[in-house]
Short mmCIF file of C-alpha atoms and ligand atoms in Angstrom, two decimals:
data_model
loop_
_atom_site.label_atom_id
_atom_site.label_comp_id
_atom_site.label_asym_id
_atom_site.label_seq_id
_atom_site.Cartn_x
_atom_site.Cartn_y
_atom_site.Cartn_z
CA UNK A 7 75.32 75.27 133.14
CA UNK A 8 77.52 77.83 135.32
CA UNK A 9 80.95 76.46 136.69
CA UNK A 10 84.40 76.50 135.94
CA UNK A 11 85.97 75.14 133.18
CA UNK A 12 89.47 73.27 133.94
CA UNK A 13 91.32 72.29 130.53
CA UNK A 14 94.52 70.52 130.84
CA UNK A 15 97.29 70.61 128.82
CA UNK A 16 97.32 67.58 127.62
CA UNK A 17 94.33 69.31 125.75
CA UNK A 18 96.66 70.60 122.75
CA UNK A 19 98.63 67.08 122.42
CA UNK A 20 96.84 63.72 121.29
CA UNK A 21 94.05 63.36 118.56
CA UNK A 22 91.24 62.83 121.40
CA UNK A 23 88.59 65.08 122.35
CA UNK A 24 87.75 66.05 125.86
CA UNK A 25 83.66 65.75 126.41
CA UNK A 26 82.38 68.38 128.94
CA UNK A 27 80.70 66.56 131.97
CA UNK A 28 79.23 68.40 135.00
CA UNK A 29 80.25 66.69 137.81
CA UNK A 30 78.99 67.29 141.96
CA UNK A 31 81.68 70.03 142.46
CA UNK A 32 81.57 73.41 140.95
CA UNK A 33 83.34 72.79 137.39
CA UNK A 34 83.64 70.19 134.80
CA UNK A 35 85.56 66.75 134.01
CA UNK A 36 86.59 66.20 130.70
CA UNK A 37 86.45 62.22 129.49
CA UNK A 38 88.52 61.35 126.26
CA UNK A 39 86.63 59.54 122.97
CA UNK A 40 88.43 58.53 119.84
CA UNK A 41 86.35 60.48 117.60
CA UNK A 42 87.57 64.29 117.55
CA UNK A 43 85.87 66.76 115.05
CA UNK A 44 88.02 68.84 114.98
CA UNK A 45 91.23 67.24 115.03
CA UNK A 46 91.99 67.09 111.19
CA UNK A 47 90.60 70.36 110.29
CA UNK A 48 94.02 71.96 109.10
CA UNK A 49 94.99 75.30 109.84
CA UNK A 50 94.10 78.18 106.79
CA UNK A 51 96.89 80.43 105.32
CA UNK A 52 96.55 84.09 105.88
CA UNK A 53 93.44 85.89 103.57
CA UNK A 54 96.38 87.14 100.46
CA UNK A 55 95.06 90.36 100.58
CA UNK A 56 93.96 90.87 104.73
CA UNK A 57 96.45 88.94 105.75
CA UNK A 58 98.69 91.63 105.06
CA UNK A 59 97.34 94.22 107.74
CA UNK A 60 98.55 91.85 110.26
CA UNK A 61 101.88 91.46 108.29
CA UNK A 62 102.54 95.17 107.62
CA UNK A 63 101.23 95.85 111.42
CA UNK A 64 103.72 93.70 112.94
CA UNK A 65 106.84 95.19 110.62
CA UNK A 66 109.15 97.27 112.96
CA UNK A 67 111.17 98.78 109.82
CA UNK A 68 109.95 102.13 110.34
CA UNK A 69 109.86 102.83 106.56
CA UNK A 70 107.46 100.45 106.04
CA UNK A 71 104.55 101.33 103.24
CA UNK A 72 101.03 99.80 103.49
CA UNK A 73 99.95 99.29 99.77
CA UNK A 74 97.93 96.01 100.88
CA UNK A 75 94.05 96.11 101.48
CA UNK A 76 91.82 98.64 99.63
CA UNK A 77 91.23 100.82 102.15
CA UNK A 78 91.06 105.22 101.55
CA UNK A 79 94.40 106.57 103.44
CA UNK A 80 95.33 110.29 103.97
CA UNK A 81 98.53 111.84 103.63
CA UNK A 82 99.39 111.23 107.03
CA UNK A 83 98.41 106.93 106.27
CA UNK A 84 95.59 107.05 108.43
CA UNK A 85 91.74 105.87 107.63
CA UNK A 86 89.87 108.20 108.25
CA UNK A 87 86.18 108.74 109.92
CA UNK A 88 84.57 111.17 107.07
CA UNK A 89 83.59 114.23 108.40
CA UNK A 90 79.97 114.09 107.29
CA UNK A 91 79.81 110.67 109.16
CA UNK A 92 81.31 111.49 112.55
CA UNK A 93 78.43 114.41 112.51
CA UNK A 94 75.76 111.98 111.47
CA UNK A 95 77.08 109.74 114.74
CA UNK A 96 77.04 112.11 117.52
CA UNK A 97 73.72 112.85 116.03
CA UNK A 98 72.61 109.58 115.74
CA UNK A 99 73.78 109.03 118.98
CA UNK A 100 71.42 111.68 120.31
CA UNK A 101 68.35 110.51 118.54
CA UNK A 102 68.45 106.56 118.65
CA UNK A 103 66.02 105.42 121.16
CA UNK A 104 66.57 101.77 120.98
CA UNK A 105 68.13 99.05 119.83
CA UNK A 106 65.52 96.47 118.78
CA UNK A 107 65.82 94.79 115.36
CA UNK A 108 65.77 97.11 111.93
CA UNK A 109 63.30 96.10 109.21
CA UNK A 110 64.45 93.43 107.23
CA UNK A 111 65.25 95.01 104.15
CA UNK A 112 66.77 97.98 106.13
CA UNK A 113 65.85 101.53 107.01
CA UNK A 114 63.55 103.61 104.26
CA UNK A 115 65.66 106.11 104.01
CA UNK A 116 68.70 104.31 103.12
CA UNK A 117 66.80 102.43 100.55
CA UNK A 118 65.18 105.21 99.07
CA UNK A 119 68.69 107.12 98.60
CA UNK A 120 70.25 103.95 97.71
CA UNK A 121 68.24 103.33 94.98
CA UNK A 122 68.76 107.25 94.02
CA UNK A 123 72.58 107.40 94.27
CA UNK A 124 72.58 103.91 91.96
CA UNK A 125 69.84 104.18 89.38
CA UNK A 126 68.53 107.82 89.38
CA UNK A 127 65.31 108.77 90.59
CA UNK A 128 64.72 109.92 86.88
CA UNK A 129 65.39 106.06 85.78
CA UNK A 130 63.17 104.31 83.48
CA UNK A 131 63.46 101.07 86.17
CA UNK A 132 62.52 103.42 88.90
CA UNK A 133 59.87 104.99 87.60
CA UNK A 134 58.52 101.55 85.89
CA UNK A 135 59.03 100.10 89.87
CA UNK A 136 60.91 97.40 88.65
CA UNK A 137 63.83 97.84 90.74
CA UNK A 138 63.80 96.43 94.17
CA UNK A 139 66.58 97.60 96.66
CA UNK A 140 67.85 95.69 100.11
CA UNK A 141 70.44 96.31 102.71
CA UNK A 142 72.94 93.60 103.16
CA UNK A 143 76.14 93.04 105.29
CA UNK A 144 78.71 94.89 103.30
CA UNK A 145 79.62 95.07 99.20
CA UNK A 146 80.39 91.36 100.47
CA UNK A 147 77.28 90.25 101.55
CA UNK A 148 75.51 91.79 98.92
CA UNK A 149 77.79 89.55 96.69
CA UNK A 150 76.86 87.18 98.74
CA UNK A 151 73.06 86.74 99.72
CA UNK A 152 72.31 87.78 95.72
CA UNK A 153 74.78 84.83 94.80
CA UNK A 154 72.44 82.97 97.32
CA UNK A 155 69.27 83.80 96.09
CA UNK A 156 69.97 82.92 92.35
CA UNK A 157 71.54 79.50 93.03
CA UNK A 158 69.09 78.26 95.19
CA UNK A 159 66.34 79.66 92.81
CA UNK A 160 68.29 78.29 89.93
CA UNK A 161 70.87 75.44 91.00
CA UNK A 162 73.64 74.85 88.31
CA UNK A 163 73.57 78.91 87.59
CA UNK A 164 77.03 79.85 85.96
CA UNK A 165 78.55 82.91 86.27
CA UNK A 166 81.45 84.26 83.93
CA UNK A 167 83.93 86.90 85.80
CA UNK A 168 86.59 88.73 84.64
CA UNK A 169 90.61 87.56 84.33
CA UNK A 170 91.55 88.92 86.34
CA UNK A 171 89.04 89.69 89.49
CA UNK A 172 89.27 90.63 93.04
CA UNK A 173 90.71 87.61 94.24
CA UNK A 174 87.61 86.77 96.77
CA UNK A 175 85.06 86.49 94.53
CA UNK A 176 86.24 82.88 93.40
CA UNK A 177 85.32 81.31 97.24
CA UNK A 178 82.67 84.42 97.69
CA UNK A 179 80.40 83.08 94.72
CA UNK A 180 81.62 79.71 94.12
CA UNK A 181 81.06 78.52 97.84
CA UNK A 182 77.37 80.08 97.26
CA UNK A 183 76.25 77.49 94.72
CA UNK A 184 77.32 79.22 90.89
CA UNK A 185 79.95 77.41 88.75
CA UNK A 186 82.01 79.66 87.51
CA UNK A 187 83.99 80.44 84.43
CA UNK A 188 86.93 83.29 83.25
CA UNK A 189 86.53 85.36 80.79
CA UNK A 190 89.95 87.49 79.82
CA UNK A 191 90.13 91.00 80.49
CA UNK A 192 93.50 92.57 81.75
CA UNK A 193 96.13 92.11 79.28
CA UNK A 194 99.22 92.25 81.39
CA UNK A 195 101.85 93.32 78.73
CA UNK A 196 99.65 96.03 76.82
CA UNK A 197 98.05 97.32 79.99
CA UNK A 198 94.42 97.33 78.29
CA UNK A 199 91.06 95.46 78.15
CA UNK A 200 91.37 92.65 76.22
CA UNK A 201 87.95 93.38 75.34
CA UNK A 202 87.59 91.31 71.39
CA UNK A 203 88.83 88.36 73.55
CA UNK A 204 86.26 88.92 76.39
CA UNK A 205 83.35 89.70 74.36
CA UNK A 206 84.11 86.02 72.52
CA UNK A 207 84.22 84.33 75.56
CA UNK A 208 81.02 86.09 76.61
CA UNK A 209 79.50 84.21 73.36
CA UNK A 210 78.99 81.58 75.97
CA UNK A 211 77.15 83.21 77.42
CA UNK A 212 72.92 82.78 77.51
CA UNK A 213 70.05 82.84 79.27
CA UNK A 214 69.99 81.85 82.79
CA UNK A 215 73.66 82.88 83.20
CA UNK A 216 75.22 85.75 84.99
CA UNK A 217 78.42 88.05 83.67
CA UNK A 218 79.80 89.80 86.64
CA UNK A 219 81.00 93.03 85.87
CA UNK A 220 83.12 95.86 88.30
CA UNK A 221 80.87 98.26 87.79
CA UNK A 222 83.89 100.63 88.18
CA UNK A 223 87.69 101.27 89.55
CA UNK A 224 88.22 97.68 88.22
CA UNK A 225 89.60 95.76 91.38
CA UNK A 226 92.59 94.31 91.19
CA UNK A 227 93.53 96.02 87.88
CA UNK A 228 91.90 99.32 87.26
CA UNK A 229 91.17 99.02 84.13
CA UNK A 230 87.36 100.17 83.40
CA UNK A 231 85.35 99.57 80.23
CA UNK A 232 84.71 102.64 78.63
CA UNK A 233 81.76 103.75 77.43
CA UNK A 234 81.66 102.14 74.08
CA UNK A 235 82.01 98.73 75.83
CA UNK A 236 79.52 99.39 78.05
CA UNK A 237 77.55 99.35 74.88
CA UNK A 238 78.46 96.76 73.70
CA UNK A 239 77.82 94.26 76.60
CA UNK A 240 74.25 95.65 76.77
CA UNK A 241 74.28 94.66 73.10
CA UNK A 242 75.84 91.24 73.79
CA UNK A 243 73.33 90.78 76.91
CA UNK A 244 70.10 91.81 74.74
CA UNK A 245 70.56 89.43 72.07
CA UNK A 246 72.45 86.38 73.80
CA UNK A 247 70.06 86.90 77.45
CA UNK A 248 72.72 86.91 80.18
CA UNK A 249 72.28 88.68 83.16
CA UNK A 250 74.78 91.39 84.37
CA UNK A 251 75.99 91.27 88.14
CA UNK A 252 77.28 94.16 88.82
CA UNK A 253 80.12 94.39 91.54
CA UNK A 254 79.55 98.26 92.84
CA UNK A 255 82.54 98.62 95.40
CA UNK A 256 83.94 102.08 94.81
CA UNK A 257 81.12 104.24 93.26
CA UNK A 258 82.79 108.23 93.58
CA UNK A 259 86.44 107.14 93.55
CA UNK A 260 86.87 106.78 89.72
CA UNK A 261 85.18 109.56 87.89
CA UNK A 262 82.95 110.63 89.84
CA UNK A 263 79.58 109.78 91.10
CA UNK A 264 77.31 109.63 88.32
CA UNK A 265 80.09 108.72 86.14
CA UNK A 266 81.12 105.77 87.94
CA UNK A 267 77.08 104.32 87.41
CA UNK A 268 77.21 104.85 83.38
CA UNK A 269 77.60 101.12 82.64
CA UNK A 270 75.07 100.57 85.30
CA UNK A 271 72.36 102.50 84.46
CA UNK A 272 72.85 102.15 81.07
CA UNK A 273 72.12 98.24 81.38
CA UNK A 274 69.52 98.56 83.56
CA UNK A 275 67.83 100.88 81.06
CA UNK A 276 68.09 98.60 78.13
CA UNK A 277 68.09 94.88 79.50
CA UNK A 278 65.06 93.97 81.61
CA UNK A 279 66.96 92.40 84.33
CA UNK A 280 70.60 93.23 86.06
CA UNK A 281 71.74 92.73 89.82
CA UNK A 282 74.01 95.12 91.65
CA UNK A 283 75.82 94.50 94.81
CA UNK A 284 77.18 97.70 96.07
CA UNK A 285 79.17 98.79 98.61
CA UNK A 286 79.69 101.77 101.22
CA UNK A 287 82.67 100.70 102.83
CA UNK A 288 85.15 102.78 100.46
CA UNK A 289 82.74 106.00 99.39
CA UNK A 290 81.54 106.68 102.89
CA UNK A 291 84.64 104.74 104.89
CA UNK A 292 82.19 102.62 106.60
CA UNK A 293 84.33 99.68 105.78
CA UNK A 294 83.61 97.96 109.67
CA UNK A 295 79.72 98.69 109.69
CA UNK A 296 79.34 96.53 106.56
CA UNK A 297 76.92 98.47 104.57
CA UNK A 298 75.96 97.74 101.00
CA UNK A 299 73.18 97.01 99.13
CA UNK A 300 71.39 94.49 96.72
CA UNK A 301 69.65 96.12 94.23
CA UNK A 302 67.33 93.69 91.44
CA UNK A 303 66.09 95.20 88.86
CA UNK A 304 63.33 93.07 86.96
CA UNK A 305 61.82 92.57 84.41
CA UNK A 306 58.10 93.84 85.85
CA UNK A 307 57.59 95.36 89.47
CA UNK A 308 56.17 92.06 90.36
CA UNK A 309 59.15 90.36 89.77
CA UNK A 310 61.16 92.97 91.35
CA UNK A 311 59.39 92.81 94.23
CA UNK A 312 59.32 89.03 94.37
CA UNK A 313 62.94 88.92 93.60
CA UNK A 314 63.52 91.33 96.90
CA UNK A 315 61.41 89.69 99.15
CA UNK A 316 63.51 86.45 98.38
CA UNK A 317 66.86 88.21 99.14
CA UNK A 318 65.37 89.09 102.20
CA UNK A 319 64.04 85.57 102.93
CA UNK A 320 67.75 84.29 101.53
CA UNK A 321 69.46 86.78 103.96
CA UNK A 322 67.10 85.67 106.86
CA UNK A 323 68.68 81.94 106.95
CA UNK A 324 71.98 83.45 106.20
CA UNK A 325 72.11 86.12 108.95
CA UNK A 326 69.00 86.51 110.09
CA UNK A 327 68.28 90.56 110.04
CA UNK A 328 70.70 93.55 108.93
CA UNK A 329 73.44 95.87 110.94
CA UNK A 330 71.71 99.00 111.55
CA UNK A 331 74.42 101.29 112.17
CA UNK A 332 76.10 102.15 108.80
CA UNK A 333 72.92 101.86 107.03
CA UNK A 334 71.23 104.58 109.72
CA UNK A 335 74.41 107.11 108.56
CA UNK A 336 74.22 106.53 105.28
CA UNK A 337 70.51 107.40 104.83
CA UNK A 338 71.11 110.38 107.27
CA UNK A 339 73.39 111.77 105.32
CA UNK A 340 72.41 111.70 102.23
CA UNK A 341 68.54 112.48 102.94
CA UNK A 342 70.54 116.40 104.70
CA UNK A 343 71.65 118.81 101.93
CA UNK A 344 74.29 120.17 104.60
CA UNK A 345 75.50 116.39 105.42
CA UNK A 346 75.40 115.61 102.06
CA UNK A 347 77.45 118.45 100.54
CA UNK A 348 79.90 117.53 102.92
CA UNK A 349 80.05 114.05 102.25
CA UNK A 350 80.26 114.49 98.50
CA UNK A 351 83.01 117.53 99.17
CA UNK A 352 85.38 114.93 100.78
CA UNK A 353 85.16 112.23 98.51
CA UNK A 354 85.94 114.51 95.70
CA UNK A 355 89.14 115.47 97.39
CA UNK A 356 89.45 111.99 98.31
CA UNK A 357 89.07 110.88 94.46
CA UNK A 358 91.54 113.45 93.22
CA UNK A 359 94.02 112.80 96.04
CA UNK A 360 94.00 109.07 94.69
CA UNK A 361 94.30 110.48 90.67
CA UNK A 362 96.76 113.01 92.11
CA UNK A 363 98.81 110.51 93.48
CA UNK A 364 98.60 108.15 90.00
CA UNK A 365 99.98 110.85 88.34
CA UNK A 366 103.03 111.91 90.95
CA UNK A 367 104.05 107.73 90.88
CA UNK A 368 104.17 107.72 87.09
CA UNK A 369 106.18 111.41 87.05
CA UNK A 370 108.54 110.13 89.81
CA UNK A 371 109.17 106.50 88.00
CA UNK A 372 110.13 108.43 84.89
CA UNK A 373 112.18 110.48 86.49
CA UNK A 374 114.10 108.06 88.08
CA UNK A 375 114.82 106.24 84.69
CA UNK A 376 113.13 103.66 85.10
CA UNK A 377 113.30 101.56 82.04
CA UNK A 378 109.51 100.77 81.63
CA UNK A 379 106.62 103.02 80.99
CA UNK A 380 104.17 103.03 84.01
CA UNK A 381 102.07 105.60 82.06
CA UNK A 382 99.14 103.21 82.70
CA UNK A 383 98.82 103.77 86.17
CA UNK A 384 97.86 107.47 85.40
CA UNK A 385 95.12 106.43 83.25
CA UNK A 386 93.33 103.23 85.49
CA UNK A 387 90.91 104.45 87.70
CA UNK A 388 90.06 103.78 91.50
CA UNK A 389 92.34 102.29 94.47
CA UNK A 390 94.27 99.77 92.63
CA UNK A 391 96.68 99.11 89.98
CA UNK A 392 99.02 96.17 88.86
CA UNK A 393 102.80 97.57 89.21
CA UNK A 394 103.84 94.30 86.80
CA UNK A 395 106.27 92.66 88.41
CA UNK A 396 106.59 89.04 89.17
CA UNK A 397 106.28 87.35 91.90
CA UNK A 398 110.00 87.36 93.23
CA UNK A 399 110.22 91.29 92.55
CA UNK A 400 106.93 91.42 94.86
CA UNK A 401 108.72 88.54 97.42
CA UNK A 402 111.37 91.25 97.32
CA UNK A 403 109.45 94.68 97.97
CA UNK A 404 107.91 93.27 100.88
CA UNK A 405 111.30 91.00 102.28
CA UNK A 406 113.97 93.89 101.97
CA UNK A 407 111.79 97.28 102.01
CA UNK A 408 108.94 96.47 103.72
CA UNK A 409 106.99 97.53 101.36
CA UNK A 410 103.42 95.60 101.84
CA UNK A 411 101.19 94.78 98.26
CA UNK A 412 99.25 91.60 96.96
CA UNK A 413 101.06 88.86 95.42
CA UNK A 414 99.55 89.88 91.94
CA UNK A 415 101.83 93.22 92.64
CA UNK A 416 98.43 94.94 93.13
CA UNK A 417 98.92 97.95 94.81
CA UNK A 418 96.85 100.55 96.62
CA UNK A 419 97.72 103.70 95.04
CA UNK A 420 95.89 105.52 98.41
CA UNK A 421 98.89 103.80 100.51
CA UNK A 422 100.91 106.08 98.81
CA UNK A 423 101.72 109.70 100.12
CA UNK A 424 104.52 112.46 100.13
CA UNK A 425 106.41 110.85 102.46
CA UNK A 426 106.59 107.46 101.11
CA UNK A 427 106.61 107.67 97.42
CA UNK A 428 110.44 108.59 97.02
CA UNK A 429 111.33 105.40 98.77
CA UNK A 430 108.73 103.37 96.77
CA UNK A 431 110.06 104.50 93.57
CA UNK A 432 113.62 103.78 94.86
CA UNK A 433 112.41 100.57 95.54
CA UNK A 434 110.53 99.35 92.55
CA UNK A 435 113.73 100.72 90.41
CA UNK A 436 115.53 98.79 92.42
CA UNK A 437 113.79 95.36 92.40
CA UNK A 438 113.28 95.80 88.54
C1 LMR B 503 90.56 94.77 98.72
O1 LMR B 503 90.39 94.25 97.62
O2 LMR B 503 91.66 95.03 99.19
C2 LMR B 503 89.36 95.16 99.54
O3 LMR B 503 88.21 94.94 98.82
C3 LMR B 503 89.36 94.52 100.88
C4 LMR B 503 89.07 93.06 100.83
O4 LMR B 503 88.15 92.64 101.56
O5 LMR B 503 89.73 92.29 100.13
#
């Protein structure tokens, strides 16, 4: 059809829908019915967490402070290309001949350093074959297609998450078929893991069910199980049958790399099946090429590989095939010793700008005399930690200083720099 398309205005006014007819001339009528579709949809509330980019961005108090969505900033606020990455570009840039469609489960070399930077190439799983690896859209759409492929292998599937949890993975996996259920975690008042309490909930928990677990840099709290607990949910998982899901969003930004994958590979080593989604857009800033993985581990390689050529199949009616881009600079990178040493050398200083930072908020909160002990903050790990205050000292923060965090009074500790954390501490003492 090629011609113009004339809407009036009455377009916007009366519950009636305009049907698109070609007429002699060169552009359309429009003929009213009764029966508009989309007349009662009703409008959505801003995302709470990306909704305030658009909030923050339109703020003209010029001491504003982004401590919204979990993104890496520098100490001049900015997000920044990695350097390893903008290298990888202009030479990807050089080398790509074409444009045509990647293979379904995404490039080899991302896969095969994928599964390497997760698991180990030493891992029993690896070694055994049993683990099966697949790009996907983002730590997202991992979450997503692997949500897919269990409940439409396994309708009714439950899966227990933690109280509290990164506030999209109710609609993420809910919307995909599971049922989900709480289990407690964050205990708000001691700043801990409620861990006896979440361990009894997990009771519950059986075959045929999934426990999703951050695998680090616990998002919204920061709160990470230590090693001990890591134990003893393998324990738990052996004898009761659950399967982990592992939520892999900030793998380098807690402890560091291989230390951020203990609870990880330590459950993939003793249970015989666990699911990881994980995530690129944090560790390599890649947040807008939406690059992650899916990685199924099984319980034989047959399995695995059945498991992955399902995800595939799952991701083919959900998306059809892939973006190439972030997946082509991660496996790049990390396939060139050079690239890679880079890479790994900025996300260090990225991770102990973050830690540096924890520990300047809780030194400058002190100092000010605050009456409360933020000590926590120095010891939760990752992007994010609750400040504890309610929901009218957060209304507040953001209504008289401009000072941007989620509802929860989740904030991103990387918002923070020299310039802004005088005024933040100000702030909070002054709201408390
Ligand atoms: C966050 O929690 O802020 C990030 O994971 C961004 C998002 O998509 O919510």
């Amino acid at each position: 059809m090629t011609g113009r398309m004339q809407i009036p205005a009455a377009f916007a006014a009366g519950p009636l829908v305009y049907l698109c007819m070609p007429d002699l001339g060169n552009s359309f009528h429009f003929q009213f019915t009764d029966t508009a579709m989309f007349q009662t949809i009703e409008r959505r509330p801003p995302d709470p967490i990306l909704g305030l980019s658009a909030a923050y961005k339109n703020d003209t108090n010029p001491n504003k402070v982004d401590l919204g969505v979990g993104v890496y900033k520098d100490e001049a606020g900015n997000c920044p290309v990695m350097k390893a990455v903008k290298t990888a570009e202009n030479k990807l840039w050089q080398i790509e001949d074409s444009k045509s469609y990647i293979a379904q489960a995404g490039p080899e070399l991302f896969l095969k350093h994928s599964l390497d930077l997760l698991l180990g190439n030493d891992h029993v799983a690896v070694k055994d074959k049993r683990a099966a690896t697949v790009l996907a859209p983002g730590g997202s759409g991992a979450l997503r297609v692997a949500a897919e492929f269990v409940a439409r292998s396994y309708p009714g599937t439950r899966i227990f998450v933690s109280d509290p949890t990164w506030a999209n993975h109710i609609p993420l996996l809910g919307s995909a078929g599971l049922k989900l259920e709480l289990y407690p975690y964050y205990d708000y008042a001691a700043h801990n893991i409620k861990f006896d309490q979440m361990m009894d909930k997990l009771k519950q928990a059986g075959k045929g069910d999934l426990v999703l677990l951050h695998g680090c840099c616990h998002n919204p709290c920061g709160a990470d199980l230590g090693k001990d607990m890591w134990n003893a949910v393998a324990e738990a998982a052996l004898k009761q049958g659950f399967t982990p899901f592992i939520d892999l969003a900030y793998q380098g930004l807690g402890d560091g790399l291989v230390e951020d994958v203990y609870g990880l590979r330590l459950l993939a080593s003793k249970l015989p099946e666990v699911i990881v989604a994980s995530s690129y857009s944090k560790n390599f800033g890649l947040y807008r090429e939406r690059t992650g993985a899916v990685l199924i581990v099984a319980e034989t390689a047959a399995a695995a590989e059945a498991s992955g050529s399902q995800v595939i199949g799952t991701a083919r009616e959900m998306y059809s095939v892939p973006p190439a881009h972030g997946a082509a600079l991660v496996g790049m990178i990390l396939d060139d010793a050079g690239l890679r040493g880079e890479w790994d050398a900025e996300l260090t200083e990225m991770r102990d700008r973050i830690n540096g930072l924890r520990a300047k908020l809780v030194a400058k909160l002190k100092a000010k005399g605050v009456n409360r002990d933020f000590s926590f903050i120095q010891n939760e790990k990752g992007m994010f930690s609750f400040l504890g205050l309610t929901p009218e000292q957060v209304k507040k923060l953001i209504g008289e200083y401009s000072i941007y965090l989620v509802g929860s009074s989740r904030i991103n500790v990387a918002g923070i720099n020299n310039a802004n954390l005088d005024y933040l501490v100000n702030a909070i003492a002054a709201v408390l």
